[in-house]
Amino acid sequence: MATNILDRQAPASPLKKFAQRLEVRMLLLALLIAVCLSLLSPYFLTKSNIFNLLDQSVVIGIVAVGMTFVILTGGIDLSVGSVAGLTGIILGLSLQHVPIVPAIAIAVTAGGFIGLISGTLITVFGLAPFVVTLGVMAIGRSLAYIFSGQTAISNIPDAMQNIVYTNFLGIPSNVLFLLVLYAAAWGYLTYTKGGRTIYAVGSNKEAARAAGLNTTFYAILPYVLSGAFAAVAITFSISQLLSADPLMGNQMELDAIAAVVIGGASLYGGRGSMIGTLFGVFIMVMIRNGLNLMGVSPFWQGTAIGTIIILALLVERLVSSRISR
Amino acid sequence: MQSNLAPIAEAEISPLLVAKGITKTFDRTRALQGADFELREGEIHGLLGANGAGKSTLSKVISGHYTLDGGDLAYRGHEIRLRSTREALRIGIAIVMQETSLVPDLTVLENIFLPELGRPGRLDYNQFRKRGQEILNDLGQGDSLPFDWEVRRLSSAQKQLVEIAKALGVRAKLLIFDEPTASLSPGEAERLFDIMARLRDTGHGLVFVSHRLEEVFAITDRVTVLREGRTVMNARETASLSQAELIRGMVGAELGAIYERKETHTKSIDAPVALEVRNLSSTPTVRDVSFSVKKGEILGIGGLVGAGRSETVEAIFGLRPRTGGDVILNGKALKADSPQTAIRAGLGFVAEDRRTQNIVPDLSVKENLLLAHLGAHRGFFCSYASREKKVEELLANLGLPQERLMDASMLNFSGGMQQKIIIARWLLLEPKVLILDEPTKGVDIGTRASIYTMLRDIAAKGVAVVVVSSDFEELLGLSDRVVVMSDGRTTADLPSAMLDEESLTLLAAPRTSMVRNTEMLNELARAHGGSGFWALLEGERLICLNAVASTPALDPGFKAGEARMLDATNIPEALKRREPVFVAEPDGSRTTLVVPMTSPRGHDLGWVGLSLPTDRPLPEPGTIKSRIDTMAATL
């Protein structure tokens, strides 16, 4: 009986196995876009532009880490942009009273706390993630305006710039932070009980619970991380601009969700990876950067990016359904 | 809708439906691999097979739920290709399903004429009412359905009647009944058979899908048997077959002994209790459940669909909140807070629905196998390596070469193999008690046998095994002892050697029929100042289904759900003689009338007894007998 079942499984060739890996396909897509853009614009492949690309990837990349965790559980977090805006204001206000490190700690804790509220409402009370985070999105933005008094906070200490402009081994600290964060998140999702539980929750929460996994805790945790990372991301923004504006992080959720989805994650949960998300972030940033280099009007950029995202997903869907067959 | 109208060859009696070489594959499971089937007008045709043989799939292909992959389907001599149930309904093919397709919030009348609600134009409710009444009259069920009730308020039997009426509302000629008796009391099942017989006599063709042999012999004209997706016995006259032949057809000769009983089966196991459940409740479905299981014992939990068995085991395991009672695992109280607590205390649980409750589809086979380990494990990392040896050992036992399979997806495997992997998930933890809810649902017959072997092996190693099953044959063949549940209560706890499928069916009867029986026994007992009981008698043994006593002195010596040797009761003489007269016991304490109870269709429903004191005038046995028969008709 068992052999009969085995016969139905076609042995996969090494090449096919390689192509079946989502990250590999995403890397190819990123390379393809890079090649296209370098042909279209001579400035694209210059050293300064590459550092520019990496620099632009940091903020959206950090937010996308939390978003990947949330999407892996089958949820969504629409509030990251306004949480970033609110925690940015909290950071700006705190810096008026306390030193840099405690100020950042306050902002990140605030972000995590907002995530804890969303996650609890979603997991314990069974509300829809879309609706809860939509509500938090509105509240966050509104509070950001109220706390800031509708104006930007610009007297940020100059020392904040060190967070971004210190170099280690020739790599800017913000880029280094991004890479270390992705490595840590990847390790967590791949090798720890918590990481595997997050995948299991997104794939089949009921089965995960029946196997004794702590599904409540690990369904809330991603929202906490998402809120906290939104605060970390905005800290890097503020360090560069030396100003905290209540409008900061506007529409950041869309870029983050797009990056995660381009990175191959399933919005139904259970499928996706940090490596895929990282490529997704690079793809998003490259497209935007390339369009800027080519002098495309900012009003047309939305149309271009939207089209490219949908096309990329369509091609990916067609390719993956053929490969897995 | 019919693409091809070429007529096929005429048979002597024109067949209503002919299916030839039907194949159907889901993912990688070949559910049907060349099934043949032929149905005539005016017959009830039994479609038989073990779990996973393809009965339900074939029914759903005929009724348009599934499109077939290969083979031919001809209806009234014309080739058909059905793409939806709606197309099937339009040409007159309807299915009455286990899980009904009714809309619970609409009324009975609206449900019967649901297909009409989609039509343009005004709805004529008076017309509906009139036609609905005609349909019910034709079925001989004139006043058994309140048209204005919402369907959610109906009993399962009534819902089924609505389904049948709905099919007749669109003038269906071919009706498929898929396991229609699974949630019915014996009396309700008889009424259903009456309806089916009427439909046959009015020229309908009926397909009766079942695995209960006694029902097949009672109602069908011809039988077709499927095994592993193929027809192994094609349209044979039921009367020409013996039960043994049918079983051989369903199971296959080489597998005939899958329920081979182990030696310890009949003797009671002398081991400490591993799991004890006392007065467990979990509203609304679990009301009062008590049982215990010893180390090394296999305990079966039986009952009808909806009796609260799954809910009971889920409440024990911590998947469902408890509202009362205690669970004691190895002498320690087990809290109900989460499955994690239960797992760490040494409990394992294979839930009923494989796809929704057990498999994590996006994780590999390896991680699925290690999922319960992950749940029980304390620590930051997964520490899969610590289980490596045990995993290898288990996979070898399952006959799975690990290197090729570990990274594969669970969904690439047949239901049987998936189930083995899920069971292995728990064996890995070496639990003290393993609970399995419907472990062989949707599993092919070969894998079933190996699952039974697996369970016997772990029981032999001292694990207490609890198996919930709707398949009474499986329950009796596998378990040492059977606990029967009805309406959220344990109603019997008996060694399986004392039971057969018939007595199990009666013990599992829903509370409603038991209430009616209790009323009658109470009336009899009170009217004559004695005690009454309802029991099954077999040789020297008695299984009590129900007992009431108006005075403690007349206690018959057994209670509902208990089994006794006749000599161990207080009324051995009467029970042994079973004559249609009052029989006085030699000790002069009482005199007892024991009469057989049969349904209107002649089905044996056990014996009813009435014990009275000897110092009073006795009633006429004939009048008592007729009261019992009246009651039996409504059971």
XYZ file of N, CA, C and O in Angstrom, chain A residues 1-2 5-6 8-10 188 190-194 196-197 199-200 203-204 206-214 269-271 324, chain B residues 28-29 317 319 339-340 343 355-363 367 371-372 374-375 377 380-382 399 401 405 412 414 426 444:
256
model
N 0.837 -1.208 0.000
C 0.000 0.000 0.000
C 0.871 1.258 0.000
O 0.651 2.189 -0.740
N 1.922 1.228 0.829
C 2.773 2.409 0.930
C 3.520 2.663 -0.375
O 3.629 3.809 -0.805
N 1.588 4.518 -2.933
C 1.481 5.954 -2.727
C 2.758 6.665 -3.187
O 2.721 7.728 -3.777
N 3.884 6.016 -2.937
C 5.148 6.630 -3.316
C 5.264 6.787 -4.821
O 5.809 7.756 -5.314
N 3.215 7.615 -6.851
C 2.510 8.774 -7.375
C 3.350 10.039 -7.248
O 3.041 11.055 -7.819
N 4.419 9.982 -6.447
C 5.256 11.157 -6.274
C 6.373 11.138 -7.307
O 7.241 10.292 -7.253
N 6.345 12.087 -8.220
C 7.425 12.147 -9.194
C 8.671 12.670 -8.495
O 8.604 13.645 -7.756
N 14.922 33.592 13.416
C 13.824 33.370 14.355
C 12.711 32.557 13.706
O 12.226 31.576 14.264
N 12.878 30.588 11.182
C 13.269 29.271 10.684
C 13.615 28.284 11.794
O 13.287 27.110 11.702
N 14.255 28.790 12.850
C 14.841 27.837 13.807
C 14.214 27.841 15.199
O 14.601 27.039 16.029
N 13.284 28.718 15.474
C 12.770 28.737 16.831
C 11.333 28.236 16.892
O 10.602 28.238 15.897
N 10.978 27.826 18.073
C 9.631 27.356 18.319
C 8.619 28.442 17.973
O 7.608 28.195 17.322
N 8.922 29.684 18.387
C 8.011 30.785 18.101
C 7.828 31.008 16.610
O 6.712 31.176 16.120
N 8.276 28.884 14.083
C 7.504 27.795 13.458
C 6.039 27.891 13.857
O 5.155 27.557 13.089
N 5.797 28.346 15.102
C 4.407 28.482 15.533
C 3.697 29.558 14.708
O 2.530 29.395 14.337
N 4.259 30.326 11.588
C 3.873 29.686 10.324
C 2.649 28.785 10.520
O 1.715 28.799 9.730
N 2.677 27.976 11.588
C 1.591 27.019 11.814
C 0.267 27.739 12.066
O -0.786 27.317 11.588
N -1.070 28.845 8.795
C -1.433 27.765 7.889
C -2.687 27.035 8.353
O -3.566 26.730 7.562
N -2.765 26.751 9.636
C -3.943 26.095 10.194
C -3.938 26.279 11.706
O -3.363 25.490 12.444
N -6.213 26.017 13.975
C -6.877 25.011 14.800
C -5.985 23.786 15.028
O -5.878 23.281 16.141
N -5.322 23.356 13.947
C -4.421 22.210 14.084
C -3.251 22.563 14.997
O -2.806 21.737 15.792
N -2.766 23.795 14.875
C -1.643 24.211 15.723
C -2.056 24.183 17.191
O -1.304 23.730 18.051
N -3.269 24.645 17.478
C -3.745 24.658 18.860
C -3.908 23.237 19.381
O -3.524 22.916 20.505
N -4.453 22.375 18.526
C -4.670 20.991 18.951
C -3.352 20.270 19.199
O -3.310 19.279 19.908
N -2.268 20.755 18.582
C -0.968 20.127 18.809
C -0.270 20.745 20.016
O 0.878 20.431 20.292
N -0.945 21.638 20.723
C -0.398 22.172 21.955
C 0.404 23.453 21.799
O 1.038 23.893 22.755
N 0.406 24.033 20.607
C 1.150 25.271 20.424
C 0.369 26.433 21.034
O -0.862 26.428 21.051
N 1.124 27.440 21.499
C 0.461 28.589 22.127
C 0.021 29.561 21.038
O 0.713 30.529 20.719
N -1.847 33.531 4.787
C -0.993 33.099 5.884
C -0.251 31.810 5.608
O -0.579 31.073 4.690
N 0.778 31.564 6.426
C 1.484 30.293 6.367
C 2.580 30.212 5.320
O 3.381 29.292 5.346
N 2.602 31.143 4.384
C 3.590 31.056 3.318
C 4.281 32.405 3.146
O 3.607 33.434 3.065
N 5.156 23.874 -9.846
C 4.776 22.923 -8.798
C 3.991 21.758 -9.379
O 3.723 20.786 -8.689
N -4.011 13.854 -5.451
C -3.336 12.631 -5.897
C -4.061 11.391 -5.441
O -3.563 10.291 -5.562
N -5.229 11.563 -4.852
C -5.977 10.407 -4.392
C -6.947 9.966 -5.478
O -7.761 10.760 -5.921
N -9.595 17.097 26.330
C -8.271 17.492 25.857
C -7.998 18.987 26.056
O -6.864 19.434 25.901
N -9.652 21.448 24.356
C -9.954 22.228 23.160
C -11.290 22.948 23.294
O -11.624 23.784 22.485
N -4.859 22.587 25.299
C -4.301 21.305 24.871
C -2.867 21.131 25.345
O -2.444 20.017 25.632
N -2.127 22.241 25.440
C -0.738 22.144 25.874
C -0.625 21.470 27.244
O 0.214 20.592 27.454
N -1.288 17.774 26.804
C -0.192 17.072 26.130
C 0.963 16.851 27.098
O 1.521 15.764 27.191
N -8.298 17.457 7.748
C -7.886 18.636 6.998
C -7.949 19.909 7.861
O -7.063 20.737 7.792
N -8.994 20.063 8.668
C -9.123 21.319 9.410
C -8.533 21.254 10.807
O -8.191 22.280 11.370
N -8.400 20.057 11.397
C -7.954 20.014 12.788
C -6.581 19.393 12.993
O -6.030 19.483 14.083
N -6.037 18.756 11.965
C -4.768 18.055 12.188
C -3.630 18.499 11.285
O -2.511 18.671 11.731
N -3.922 18.669 10.002
C -2.840 18.943 9.054
C -2.530 20.425 9.003
O -3.430 21.250 8.947
N -1.233 20.744 9.046
C -0.801 22.115 8.774
C -0.206 22.085 7.373
O 0.924 21.640 7.181
N -0.961 22.509 6.366
C -0.577 22.232 4.974
C 0.706 22.915 4.522
O 1.387 22.394 3.644
N 1.047 24.062 5.093
C 2.237 24.764 4.609
C 3.519 24.278 5.271
O 4.602 24.719 4.908
N 3.409 23.396 6.248
C 4.615 22.829 6.837
C 4.874 21.466 6.193
O 3.958 20.793 5.738
N 7.795 18.505 9.703
C 7.323 19.417 10.741
C 5.926 19.055 11.219
O 5.587 19.279 12.375
N 4.976 18.336 15.095
C 4.180 19.469 15.571
C 3.793 19.330 17.043
O 3.875 20.285 17.811
N 3.396 18.137 17.451
C 3.014 17.955 18.848
C 4.256 18.022 19.747
O 4.182 18.487 20.880
N 6.662 20.042 19.179
C 6.868 21.479 19.307
C 5.919 22.043 20.370
O 6.293 22.920 21.149
N 4.687 21.514 20.390
C 3.720 21.992 21.366
C 4.100 21.616 22.786
O 3.917 22.394 23.724
N 7.175 20.891 23.808
C 8.540 21.306 24.096
C 8.589 22.646 24.839
O 7.848 23.561 24.535
N 13.384 27.837 23.664
C 13.309 28.859 22.630
C 13.402 28.241 21.239
O 12.681 28.596 20.336
N 14.301 27.261 21.088
C 14.491 26.659 19.775
C 13.592 25.440 19.605
O 12.906 25.025 20.536
N 13.607 24.859 18.402
C 12.694 23.744 18.114
C 13.187 22.423 18.693
O 12.394 21.555 19.011
N 6.666 2.329 7.124
C 7.045 1.994 5.768
C 7.259 3.217 4.909
O 6.943 3.216 3.725
N 10.080 5.752 3.457
C 11.497 6.072 3.348
C 11.678 7.562 3.607
O 11.118 8.382 2.890
N 10.723 11.884 1.689
C 9.406 12.354 2.077
C 9.402 13.521 3.034
O 8.433 14.245 3.139
N 0.219 15.841 -0.633
C 0.523 14.921 -1.727
C 0.183 13.480 -1.384
O 0.344 12.601 -2.210
N -2.218 10.227 0.260
C -3.586 9.769 0.389
C -4.055 9.998 1.826
O -3.249 10.165 2.739
N 1.680 11.776 17.421
C 1.433 11.587 18.858
C 2.267 10.475 19.446
O 2.712 10.558 20.581
N -8.508 4.374 3.240
C -8.748 3.157 2.468
C -8.585 1.917 3.345
O -7.943 1.951 4.392
